[in-house]
């Protein structure tokens, strides 16, 4: 196999696909897949016209991807913006594609990344943001995953845990990102719950419904972020909350606790509180303790520090925070909040400004900037 030849041919093949009407990113993916095929096929059956072979295969790959993307978009357009409870259609290949991309030959992280790109419709940049890694790193991970599965038979679907992780990340990207995939994530999770009697599937569905129920209240009329404590609870979807709580209760009754059930329990406690002041923070801390035991996640421990600060006072929250790595995303924002609760407005204002500089989400950055300005104004007028 002449790898130099492949490298030399790649720009010309890419240019032909673009001139035929493929957008550049899709053409790159198609050419990359054609190169993988060439590495696999050419040693045993070298083509007479290498460039023509690559153009033909890449163009087929592009058309296949375009048809798959069009089908996915039609499925997304066929569901209402607000996912309705109840029976769902029996025929849909999207969920099967999720299982196939979660192939046993891939590591869980690679399977999730590949599925988000190939089936979920997310860009490499969006997936990198979900994983908190550079875009180039994620591009390499997805490329390696494609190469790994290029020569295997898709007759051994992946496990439920990987598919749940994919659905969870798709929902999160749709909930807070610039591509609305919430309805599709909920629809597919409903299908999975109907097909598999698994408490964690139910837990994930409950978690999605409980978070989605608050969606209308998460932003103001100007698009600004509204923190949970300040949201108009009259705008929460009580039907979705009731459904989510009922599903969660059924899952917890199975006594097979998993991380999605524990996360849903935290969301249910927030949803159950008539006002922010009436939130049962003691129980929330207990659920975060369970989550930390199940996942050993630093992000869970960061959220736990906030809950401890509400349940036992801001100094207890700061003590819990001190045990964590200061480079964690949102660490500085949490520290700012707890310092403000503790009355140290100077430190809080400085840390809000620092957190705003670190924020990658525009709405979050604007919110943190306003928090810093508010405290600076308060101190200036004192």
mmCIF file of C-alpha atoms in Angstrom:
data_model
loop_
_atom_site.group_PDB
_atom_site.id
_atom_site.type_symbol
_atom_site.label_atom_id
_atom_site.label_comp_id
_atom_site.label_asym_id
_atom_site.label_seq_id
_atom_site.Cartn_x
_atom_site.Cartn_y
_atom_site.Cartn_z
ATOM 1 C CA UNK A 1 0.000 0.000 0.000
ATOM 2 C CA UNK A 2 1.509 3.313 -1.167
ATOM 3 C CA UNK A 3 0.466 5.751 1.542
ATOM 4 C CA UNK A 4 2.290 8.581 -0.250
ATOM 5 C CA UNK A 5 0.044 8.023 -3.277
ATOM 6 C CA UNK A 6 -3.053 8.224 -1.086
ATOM 7 C CA UNK A 7 -1.866 11.484 0.467
ATOM 8 C CA UNK A 8 -1.104 12.933 -2.971
ATOM 9 C CA UNK A 9 -4.497 11.954 -4.381
ATOM 10 C CA UNK A 10 -6.558 13.201 -1.413
ATOM 11 C CA UNK A 11 -6.704 16.953 -2.297
ATOM 12 C CA UNK A 12 -7.767 16.243 -5.874
ATOM 13 C CA UNK A 13 -10.487 13.798 -4.822
ATOM 14 C CA UNK A 14 -11.739 16.258 -2.208
ATOM 15 C CA UNK A 15 -11.878 19.008 -4.824
ATOM 16 C CA UNK A 16 -13.916 16.856 -7.201
ATOM 17 C CA UNK A 17 -16.508 16.089 -4.514
ATOM 18 C CA UNK A 18 -16.818 19.773 -3.616
ATOM 19 C CA UNK A 19 -17.275 20.711 -7.286
ATOM 20 C CA UNK A 20 -20.002 18.065 -7.531
ATOM 21 C CA UNK A 21 -21.913 19.835 -4.791
ATOM 22 C CA UNK A 22 -20.737 18.293 -1.514
ATOM 23 C CA UNK A 23 -20.073 20.728 1.318
ATOM 24 C CA UNK A 24 -16.464 20.685 2.442
ATOM 25 C CA UNK A 25 -16.961 18.997 5.849
ATOM 26 C CA UNK A 26 -19.129 16.218 4.381
ATOM 27 C CA UNK A 27 -16.649 15.757 1.520
ATOM 28 C CA UNK A 28 -13.787 15.429 4.010
ATOM 29 C CA UNK A 29 -15.670 12.709 5.900
ATOM 30 C CA UNK A 30 -16.487 10.860 2.679
ATOM 31 C CA UNK A 31 -12.908 11.001 1.405
ATOM 32 C CA UNK A 32 -11.588 9.845 4.757
ATOM 33 C CA UNK A 33 -13.894 6.821 4.663
ATOM 34 C CA UNK A 34 -12.827 6.072 1.078
ATOM 35 C CA UNK A 35 -9.182 6.157 2.174
ATOM 36 C CA UNK A 36 -9.959 3.674 4.938
ATOM 37 C CA UNK A 37 -11.583 1.401 2.342
ATOM 38 C CA UNK A 38 -8.533 1.759 0.112
ATOM 39 C CA UNK A 39 -6.178 0.698 2.883
ATOM 40 C CA UNK A 40 -8.337 -2.372 3.442
ATOM 41 C CA UNK A 41 -9.039 -3.344 -0.201
ATOM 42 C CA UNK A 42 -6.109 -2.269 -2.360
ATOM 43 C CA UNK A 43 -3.408 -4.657 -1.041
ATOM 44 C CA UNK A 44 -5.444 -7.631 -2.331
ATOM 45 C CA UNK A 45 -7.156 -5.921 -5.280
ATOM 46 C CA UNK A 46 -5.301 -2.786 -6.489
ATOM 47 C CA UNK A 47 -7.332 -0.619 -8.881
ATOM 48 C CA UNK A 48 -6.144 0.322 -12.375
ATOM 49 C CA UNK A 49 -7.231 3.949 -11.811
ATOM 50 C CA UNK A 50 -6.506 4.831 -8.187
ATOM 51 C CA UNK A 51 -7.945 8.346 -8.349
ATOM 52 C CA UNK A 52 -11.085 7.231 -10.170
ATOM 53 C CA UNK A 53 -11.605 4.474 -7.600
ATOM 54 C CA UNK A 54 -11.306 6.953 -4.720
ATOM 55 C CA UNK A 55 -13.677 9.445 -6.369
ATOM 56 C CA UNK A 56 -16.293 6.743 -6.980
ATOM 57 C CA UNK A 57 -16.153 5.319 -3.450
ATOM 58 C CA UNK A 58 -16.005 8.735 -1.780
ATOM 59 C CA UNK A 59 -18.980 9.972 -3.799
ATOM 60 C CA UNK A 60 -20.988 6.880 -2.795
ATOM 61 C CA UNK A 61 -20.050 7.476 0.829
ATOM 62 C CA UNK A 62 -21.157 11.102 0.516
ATOM 63 C CA UNK A 63 -24.516 10.126 -1.018
ATOM 64 C CA UNK A 64 -25.093 7.493 1.676
ATOM 65 C CA UNK A 65 -24.350 10.033 4.403
ATOM 66 C CA UNK A 66 -26.577 12.646 2.746
ATOM 67 C CA UNK A 67 -29.471 10.178 2.523
ATOM 68 C CA UNK A 68 -28.961 9.167 6.170
ATOM 69 C CA UNK A 69 -28.875 12.802 7.231
ATOM 70 C CA UNK A 70 -32.027 13.586 5.242
ATOM 71 C CA UNK A 71 -33.772 10.621 6.857
ATOM 72 C CA UNK A 72 -32.724 11.767 10.320
ATOM 73 C CA UNK A 73 -33.991 15.278 9.618
ATOM 74 C CA UNK A 74 -37.327 13.919 8.408
ATOM 75 C CA UNK A 75 -37.629 11.930 11.644
ATOM 76 C CA UNK A 76 -36.835 15.024 13.707
ATOM 77 C CA UNK A 77 -39.389 17.087 11.790
ATOM 78 C CA UNK A 78 -42.041 14.408 12.333
ATOM 79 C CA UNK A 79 -42.059 14.839 16.094
ATOM 80 C CA UNK A 80 -43.624 17.763 17.908
ATOM 81 C CA UNK A 81 -41.441 20.272 19.727
ATOM 82 C CA UNK A 82 -42.880 19.103 23.030
ATOM 83 C CA UNK A 83 -42.525 15.293 23.189
ATOM 84 C CA UNK A 84 -45.862 13.720 24.055
ATOM 85 C CA UNK A 85 -46.215 10.791 26.438
ATOM 86 C CA UNK A 86 -47.755 7.537 25.383
ATOM 87 C CA UNK A 87 -47.232 4.946 22.619
ATOM 88 C CA UNK A 88 -44.608 5.510 19.948
ATOM 89 C CA UNK A 89 -44.336 4.177 16.390
ATOM 90 C CA UNK A 90 -43.075 0.632 16.115
ATOM 91 C CA UNK A 91 -40.768 1.077 13.087
ATOM 92 C CA UNK A 92 -37.637 3.235 13.373
ATOM 93 C CA UNK A 93 -34.064 2.306 12.549
ATOM 94 C CA UNK A 94 -32.367 5.201 14.370
ATOM 95 C CA UNK A 95 -32.221 3.433 17.723
ATOM 96 C CA UNK A 96 -30.775 0.339 16.044
ATOM 97 C CA UNK A 97 -28.089 2.554 14.506
ATOM 98 C CA UNK A 98 -27.212 3.809 17.972
ATOM 99 C CA UNK A 99 -26.644 0.236 19.122
ATOM 100 C CA UNK A 100 -24.610 -0.645 16.051
ATOM 101 C CA UNK A 101 -22.303 2.365 16.419
ATOM 102 C CA UNK A 102 -21.742 1.359 20.060
ATOM 103 C CA UNK A 103 -19.785 -1.613 18.685
ATOM 104 C CA UNK A 104 -17.873 -3.907 21.083
ATOM 105 C CA UNK A 105 -14.650 -3.320 19.132
ATOM 106 C CA UNK A 106 -14.686 0.330 20.256
ATOM 107 C CA UNK A 107 -13.949 1.777 23.661
ATOM 108 C CA UNK A 108 -17.037 3.377 25.245
ATOM 109 C CA UNK A 109 -15.695 6.919 24.740
ATOM 110 C CA UNK A 110 -14.923 6.262 21.058
ATOM 111 C CA UNK A 111 -18.326 4.623 20.536
ATOM 112 C CA UNK A 112 -20.096 7.634 22.011
ATOM 113 C CA UNK A 113 -18.093 10.080 19.888
ATOM 114 C CA UNK A 114 -18.674 8.120 16.674
ATOM 115 C CA UNK A 115 -22.399 7.752 17.313
ATOM 116 C CA UNK A 116 -22.851 11.434 18.086
ATOM 117 C CA UNK A 117 -21.138 12.274 14.799
ATOM 118 C CA UNK A 118 -22.605 9.584 12.533
ATOM 119 C CA UNK A 119 -26.140 9.241 13.916
ATOM 120 C CA UNK A 120 -26.756 12.110 16.311
ATOM 121 C CA UNK A 121 -25.824 14.717 13.734
ATOM 122 C CA UNK A 122 -23.510 16.718 16.017
ATOM 123 C CA UNK A 123 -20.412 18.415 14.645
ATOM 124 C CA UNK A 124 -16.941 17.510 15.837
ATOM 125 C CA UNK A 125 -16.777 20.860 17.631
ATOM 126 C CA UNK A 126 -20.003 20.181 19.544
ATOM 127 C CA UNK A 127 -18.832 16.716 20.558
ATOM 128 C CA UNK A 128 -15.489 18.117 21.717
ATOM 129 C CA UNK A 129 -17.320 20.650 23.868
ATOM 130 C CA UNK A 130 -19.445 17.890 25.409
ATOM 131 C CA UNK A 131 -16.263 15.968 26.269
ATOM 132 C CA UNK A 132 -14.330 19.073 27.382
ATOM 133 C CA UNK A 133 -11.442 18.315 24.996
ATOM 134 C CA UNK A 134 -9.895 20.274 22.077
ATOM 135 C CA UNK A 135 -11.650 19.917 18.731
ATOM 136 C CA UNK A 136 -8.500 18.452 17.126
ATOM 137 C CA UNK A 137 -8.339 15.750 19.792
ATOM 138 C CA UNK A 138 -11.952 14.782 19.174
ATOM 139 C CA UNK A 139 -11.426 14.752 15.391
ATOM 140 C CA UNK A 140 -8.601 12.259 15.847
ATOM 141 C CA UNK A 141 -10.719 10.119 18.171
ATOM 142 C CA UNK A 142 -13.582 9.972 15.677
ATOM 143 C CA UNK A 143 -11.180 9.157 12.824
ATOM 144 C CA UNK A 144 -9.656 6.307 14.820
ATOM 145 C CA UNK A 145 -13.136 4.976 15.619
ATOM 146 C CA UNK A 146 -14.056 5.008 11.927
ATOM 147 C CA UNK A 147 -10.878 3.131 11.047
ATOM 148 C CA UNK A 148 -11.522 0.580 13.801
ATOM 149 C CA UNK A 149 -14.997 -0.344 12.587
ATOM 150 C CA UNK A 150 -14.294 -0.027 8.860
ATOM 151 C CA UNK A 151 -13.502 -3.727 8.473
ATOM 152 C CA UNK A 152 -15.764 -5.321 11.067
ATOM 153 C CA UNK A 153 -19.223 -6.800 10.740
ATOM 154 C CA UNK A 154 -21.966 -4.862 12.492
ATOM 155 C CA UNK A 155 -23.648 -7.976 13.820
ATOM 156 C CA UNK A 156 -22.710 -7.477 17.488
ATOM 157 C CA UNK A 157 -24.509 -4.405 18.827
ATOM 158 C CA UNK A 158 -23.094 -2.432 21.737
ATOM 159 C CA UNK A 159 -24.376 -2.481 25.270
ATOM 160 C CA UNK A 160 -27.176 -0.481 26.852
ATOM 161 C CA UNK A 161 -24.833 1.593 29.032
ATOM 162 C CA UNK A 162 -23.032 3.035 26.009
ATOM 163 C CA UNK A 163 -26.279 3.807 24.197
ATOM 164 C CA UNK A 164 -27.612 5.546 27.311
ATOM 165 C CA UNK A 165 -24.456 7.657 27.499
ATOM 166 C CA UNK A 166 -24.917 8.667 23.863
ATOM 167 C CA UNK A 167 -28.559 9.609 24.364
ATOM 168 C CA UNK A 168 -27.649 11.576 27.496
ATOM 169 C CA UNK A 169 -24.990 13.606 25.665
ATOM 170 C CA UNK A 170 -27.272 14.218 22.687
ATOM 171 C CA UNK A 171 -29.944 15.506 25.077
ATOM 172 C CA UNK A 172 -27.461 17.769 26.871
ATOM 173 C CA UNK A 173 -26.198 19.224 23.602
ATOM 174 C CA UNK A 174 -29.755 19.792 22.437
ATOM 175 C CA UNK A 175 -30.726 21.324 25.790
ATOM 176 C CA UNK A 176 -27.934 23.870 26.054
ATOM 177 C CA UNK A 177 -26.205 23.917 22.671
ATOM 178 C CA UNK A 178 -26.948 25.394 19.263
ATOM 179 C CA UNK A 179 -28.614 22.283 17.800
ATOM 180 C CA UNK A 180 -32.028 21.337 19.165
ATOM 181 C CA UNK A 181 -31.909 17.568 19.609
ATOM 182 C CA UNK A 182 -33.961 17.375 22.796
ATOM 183 C CA UNK A 183 -37.139 16.006 21.228
ATOM 184 C CA UNK A 184 -35.204 13.340 19.303
ATOM 185 C CA UNK A 185 -33.275 12.256 22.405
ATOM 186 C CA UNK A 186 -36.481 11.944 24.433
ATOM 187 C CA UNK A 187 -38.264 10.107 21.621
ATOM 188 C CA UNK A 188 -35.475 7.548 21.273
ATOM 189 C CA UNK A 189 -35.215 7.071 25.026
ATOM 190 C CA UNK A 190 -38.968 6.391 25.135
ATOM 191 C CA UNK A 191 -38.454 3.762 22.462
ATOM 192 C CA UNK A 192 -35.619 2.199 24.403
ATOM 193 C CA UNK A 193 -37.698 2.185 27.601
ATOM 194 C CA UNK A 194 -40.537 0.469 25.743
ATOM 195 C CA UNK A 195 -38.162 -2.161 24.335
ATOM 196 C CA UNK A 196 -35.954 -2.844 27.390
ATOM 197 C CA UNK A 197 -37.046 -3.367 30.983
ATOM 198 C CA UNK A 198 -34.069 -1.608 32.571
ATOM 199 C CA UNK A 199 -34.233 0.796 35.548
ATOM 200 C CA UNK A 200 -31.420 2.982 34.220
ATOM 201 C CA UNK A 201 -33.264 3.460 30.919
ATOM 202 C CA UNK A 202 -36.272 4.601 32.942
ATOM 203 C CA UNK A 203 -33.986 6.775 35.065
ATOM 204 C CA UNK A 204 -32.590 8.523 32.000
ATOM 205 C CA UNK A 205 -36.060 9.110 30.569
ATOM 206 C CA UNK A 206 -37.204 10.575 33.897
ATOM 207 C CA UNK A 207 -34.123 12.807 34.036
ATOM 208 C CA UNK A 208 -34.756 14.115 30.516
ATOM 209 C CA UNK A 209 -38.404 14.858 31.216
ATOM 210 C CA UNK A 210 -37.651 16.641 34.494
ATOM 211 C CA UNK A 211 -34.986 18.833 32.904
ATOM 212 C CA UNK A 212 -37.067 19.479 29.800
ATOM 213 C CA UNK A 213 -39.993 20.541 31.991
ATOM 214 C CA UNK A 214 -37.982 23.611 33.099
ATOM 215 C CA UNK A 215 -36.801 24.570 29.637
ATOM 216 C CA UNK A 216 -39.201 27.462 29.031
ATOM 217 C CA UNK A 217 -38.074 29.171 32.240
ATOM 218 C CA UNK A 218 -34.329 28.787 31.703
ATOM 219 C CA UNK A 219 -33.932 31.946 29.637
ATOM 220 C CA UNK A 220 -35.406 35.419 29.780
ATOM 221 C CA UNK A 221 -37.135 37.255 26.952
ATOM 222 C CA UNK A 222 -33.757 38.681 25.904
ATOM 223 C CA UNK A 223 -32.147 35.233 25.826
ATOM 224 C CA UNK A 224 -30.285 35.743 29.096
ATOM 225 C CA UNK A 225 -29.693 32.780 31.393
ATOM 226 C CA UNK A 226 -32.072 32.507 34.364
ATOM 227 C CA UNK A 227 -30.592 30.538 37.302
ATOM 228 C CA UNK A 228 -32.745 27.779 38.796
ATOM 229 C CA UNK A 229 -33.436 29.725 41.995
ATOM 230 C CA UNK A 230 -34.776 32.690 39.994
ATOM 231 C CA UNK A 231 -36.908 30.812 37.490
ATOM 232 C CA UNK A 232 -40.651 31.398 37.260
ATOM 233 C CA UNK A 233 -41.886 28.004 38.421
ATOM 234 C CA UNK A 234 -45.296 28.759 36.982
ATOM 235 C CA UNK A 235 -43.707 28.250 33.550
ATOM 236 C CA UNK A 236 -42.537 24.732 34.378
ATOM 237 C CA UNK A 237 -44.364 21.911 32.582
ATOM 238 C CA UNK A 238 -46.221 20.186 35.415
ATOM 239 C CA UNK A 239 -47.386 17.299 33.193
ATOM 240 C CA UNK A 240 -43.808 16.460 32.235
ATOM 241 C CA UNK A 241 -42.753 16.716 35.879
ATOM 242 C CA UNK A 242 -45.536 14.372 36.985
ATOM 243 C CA UNK A 243 -44.629 11.856 34.285
ATOM 244 C CA UNK A 244 -40.917 12.063 35.117
ATOM 245 C CA UNK A 245 -41.521 11.582 38.849
ATOM 246 C CA UNK A 246 -43.813 8.588 38.235
ATOM 247 C CA UNK A 247 -41.245 6.934 35.934
ATOM 248 C CA UNK A 248 -38.487 7.586 38.473
ATOM 249 C CA UNK A 249 -40.484 6.124 41.351
ATOM 250 C CA UNK A 250 -41.069 2.964 39.338
ATOM 251 C CA UNK A 251 -37.346 2.688 38.585
ATOM 252 C CA UNK A 252 -36.233 3.293 42.172
ATOM 253 C CA UNK A 253 -38.666 0.643 43.390
ATOM 254 C CA UNK A 254 -36.564 -1.928 41.482
ATOM 255 C CA UNK A 255 -33.714 -1.288 43.971
ATOM 256 C CA UNK A 256 -31.034 -1.287 41.255
ATOM 257 C CA UNK A 257 -29.738 2.239 41.616
ATOM 258 C CA UNK A 258 -27.660 3.776 38.822
ATOM 259 C CA UNK A 259 -26.323 7.215 38.069
ATOM 260 C CA UNK A 260 -29.217 8.338 35.869
ATOM 261 C CA UNK A 261 -31.752 7.426 38.537
ATOM 262 C CA UNK A 262 -29.724 9.361 41.124
ATOM 263 C CA UNK A 263 -29.485 12.396 38.834
ATOM 264 C CA UNK A 264 -33.216 12.202 38.204
ATOM 265 C CA UNK A 265 -33.834 12.099 41.960
ATOM 266 C CA UNK A 266 -31.939 15.389 42.344
ATOM 267 C CA UNK A 267 -33.961 16.921 39.506
ATOM 268 C CA UNK A 268 -37.206 15.643 41.079
ATOM 269 C CA UNK A 269 -36.379 17.287 44.409
ATOM 270 C CA UNK A 270 -35.861 20.604 42.624
ATOM 271 C CA UNK A 271 -39.098 20.142 40.693
ATOM 272 C CA UNK A 272 -41.016 19.232 43.855
ATOM 273 C CA UNK A 273 -40.090 22.441 45.725
ATOM 274 C CA UNK A 274 -42.810 25.123 45.462
ATOM 275 C CA UNK A 275 -40.104 27.797 45.891
ATOM 276 C CA UNK A 276 -36.326 27.812 45.804
ATOM 277 C CA UNK A 277 -36.260 28.420 49.558
ATOM 278 C CA UNK A 278 -38.248 25.240 50.183
ATOM 279 C CA UNK A 279 -35.809 22.994 48.307
ATOM 280 C CA UNK A 280 -34.808 19.932 50.339
ATOM 281 C CA UNK A 281 -31.051 20.459 50.101
ATOM 282 C CA UNK A 282 -30.274 17.858 52.754
ATOM 283 C CA UNK A 283 -31.787 15.123 50.575
ATOM 284 C CA UNK A 284 -30.042 16.540 47.519
ATOM 285 C CA UNK A 285 -26.680 16.245 49.291
ATOM 286 C CA UNK A 286 -27.518 12.626 50.098
ATOM 287 C CA UNK A 287 -28.278 11.901 46.462
ATOM 288 C CA UNK A 288 -25.027 13.554 45.389
ATOM 289 C CA UNK A 289 -23.254 11.292 47.868
ATOM 290 C CA UNK A 290 -24.826 8.323 46.059
ATOM 291 C CA UNK A 291 -23.820 9.767 42.694
ATOM 292 C CA UNK A 292 -20.238 10.285 43.849
ATOM 293 C CA UNK A 293 -20.151 6.678 45.025
ATOM 294 C CA UNK A 294 -21.485 5.447 41.686
ATOM 295 C CA UNK A 295 -19.381 7.610 39.363
ATOM 296 C CA UNK A 296 -16.484 9.139 41.317
ATOM 297 C CA UNK A 297 -17.010 12.121 39.016
ATOM 298 C CA UNK A 298 -15.336 15.458 39.890
ATOM 299 C CA UNK A 299 -18.271 17.272 38.282
ATOM 300 C CA UNK A 300 -20.645 15.476 40.656
ATOM 301 C CA UNK A 301 -18.456 16.522 43.590
ATOM 302 C CA UNK A 302 -18.515 20.111 42.335
ATOM 303 C CA UNK A 303 -22.322 20.076 42.255
ATOM 304 C CA UNK A 304 -22.301 18.443 45.675
ATOM 305 C CA UNK A 305 -20.262 21.372 47.037
ATOM 306 C CA UNK A 306 -23.035 23.732 45.936
ATOM 307 C CA UNK A 307 -25.644 21.553 47.628
ATOM 308 C CA UNK A 308 -23.572 21.383 50.832
ATOM 309 C CA UNK A 309 -23.326 25.165 50.765
ATOM 310 C CA UNK A 310 -27.123 25.385 50.637
ATOM 311 C CA UNK A 311 -27.749 22.680 53.244
ATOM 312 C CA UNK A 312 -25.003 23.474 55.781
ATOM 313 C CA UNK A 313 -23.959 27.004 54.944
ATOM 314 C CA UNK A 314 -21.523 28.587 52.475
ATOM 315 C CA UNK A 315 -18.403 27.886 54.544
ATOM 316 C CA UNK A 316 -19.191 24.186 54.535
ATOM 317 C CA UNK A 317 -19.638 24.431 50.777
ATOM 318 C CA UNK A 318 -16.282 26.203 50.395
ATOM 319 C CA UNK A 319 -14.629 23.491 52.497
ATOM 320 C CA UNK A 320 -16.061 20.823 50.191
ATOM 321 C CA UNK A 321 -14.934 22.844 47.183
ATOM 322 C CA UNK A 322 -11.375 23.171 48.515
ATOM 323 C CA UNK A 323 -10.888 19.407 48.147
ATOM 324 C CA UNK A 324 -11.451 19.626 44.364
ATOM 325 C CA UNK A 325 -9.218 20.571 41.432
ATOM 326 C CA UNK A 326 -9.480 24.292 40.716
ATOM 327 C CA UNK A 327 -9.182 23.690 36.963
ATOM 328 C CA UNK A 328 -12.586 21.974 36.833
ATOM 329 C CA UNK A 329 -15.094 23.683 34.514
ATOM 330 C CA UNK A 330 -17.374 26.006 36.535
ATOM 331 C CA UNK A 331 -15.172 25.654 39.645
ATOM 332 C CA UNK A 332 -14.536 29.419 39.735
ATOM 333 C CA UNK A 333 -18.212 30.235 39.214
ATOM 334 C CA UNK A 334 -19.192 27.952 42.105
ATOM 335 C CA UNK A 335 -16.498 29.508 44.311
ATOM 336 C CA UNK A 336 -17.797 32.982 43.435
ATOM 337 C CA UNK A 337 -21.346 32.025 44.385
ATOM 338 C CA UNK A 338 -20.307 30.500 47.706
ATOM 339 C CA UNK A 339 -18.112 33.506 48.577
ATOM 340 C CA UNK A 340 -21.053 35.793 47.836
ATOM 341 C CA UNK A 341 -23.276 33.697 50.097
ATOM 342 C CA UNK A 342 -20.585 34.019 52.771
ATOM 343 C CA UNK A 343 -20.594 37.813 52.497
ATOM 344 C CA UNK A 344 -17.177 38.216 50.844
ATOM 345 C CA UNK A 345 -18.380 40.379 47.965
ATOM 346 C CA UNK A 346 -14.919 41.530 46.877
ATOM 347 C CA UNK A 347 -13.671 37.988 46.323
ATOM 348 C CA UNK A 348 -16.984 36.968 44.788
ATOM 349 C CA UNK A 349 -16.942 39.828 42.254
ATOM 350 C CA UNK A 350 -13.369 39.029 41.247
ATOM 351 C CA UNK A 351 -14.152 35.344 40.831
ATOM 352 C CA UNK A 352 -17.346 35.990 38.857
ATOM 353 C CA UNK A 353 -15.285 38.087 36.422
ATOM 354 C CA UNK A 354 -12.642 35.358 36.217
ATOM 355 C CA UNK A 355 -15.306 32.702 35.631
ATOM 356 C CA UNK A 356 -16.825 34.830 32.842
ATOM 357 C CA UNK A 357 -13.469 34.948 31.065
ATOM 358 C CA UNK A 358 -13.247 31.147 31.226
ATOM 359 C CA UNK A 359 -16.833 30.446 30.114
ATOM 360 C CA UNK A 360 -17.245 28.971 26.624
ATOM 361 C CA UNK A 361 -21.028 29.415 26.467
ATOM 362 C CA UNK A 362 -22.072 32.965 25.547
ATOM 363 C CA UNK A 363 -25.206 33.019 27.731
ATOM 364 C CA UNK A 364 -23.250 31.748 30.738
ATOM 365 C CA UNK A 365 -20.474 34.277 30.111
ATOM 366 C CA UNK A 366 -22.978 37.152 29.977
ATOM 367 C CA UNK A 367 -24.648 35.949 33.172
ATOM 368 C CA UNK A 368 -21.363 35.759 35.081
ATOM 369 C CA UNK A 369 -20.328 39.172 33.790
ATOM 370 C CA UNK A 370 -23.596 40.645 35.052
ATOM 371 C CA UNK A 371 -23.066 38.977 38.422
ATOM 372 C CA UNK A 372 -19.621 40.581 38.736
ATOM 373 C CA UNK A 373 -20.991 43.980 37.687
ATOM 374 C CA UNK A 374 -23.853 43.701 40.176
ATOM 375 C CA UNK A 375 -21.509 43.024 43.089
ATOM 376 C CA UNK A 376 -19.089 45.764 42.026
ATOM 377 C CA UNK A 377 -22.007 48.186 41.856
ATOM 378 C CA UNK A 378 -23.211 47.072 45.288
ATOM 379 C CA UNK A 379 -19.769 47.565 46.826
ATOM 380 C CA UNK A 380 -19.340 50.924 45.081
ATOM 381 C CA UNK A 381 -22.594 52.205 46.463
ATOM 382 C CA UNK A 382 -21.926 50.958 49.984
#
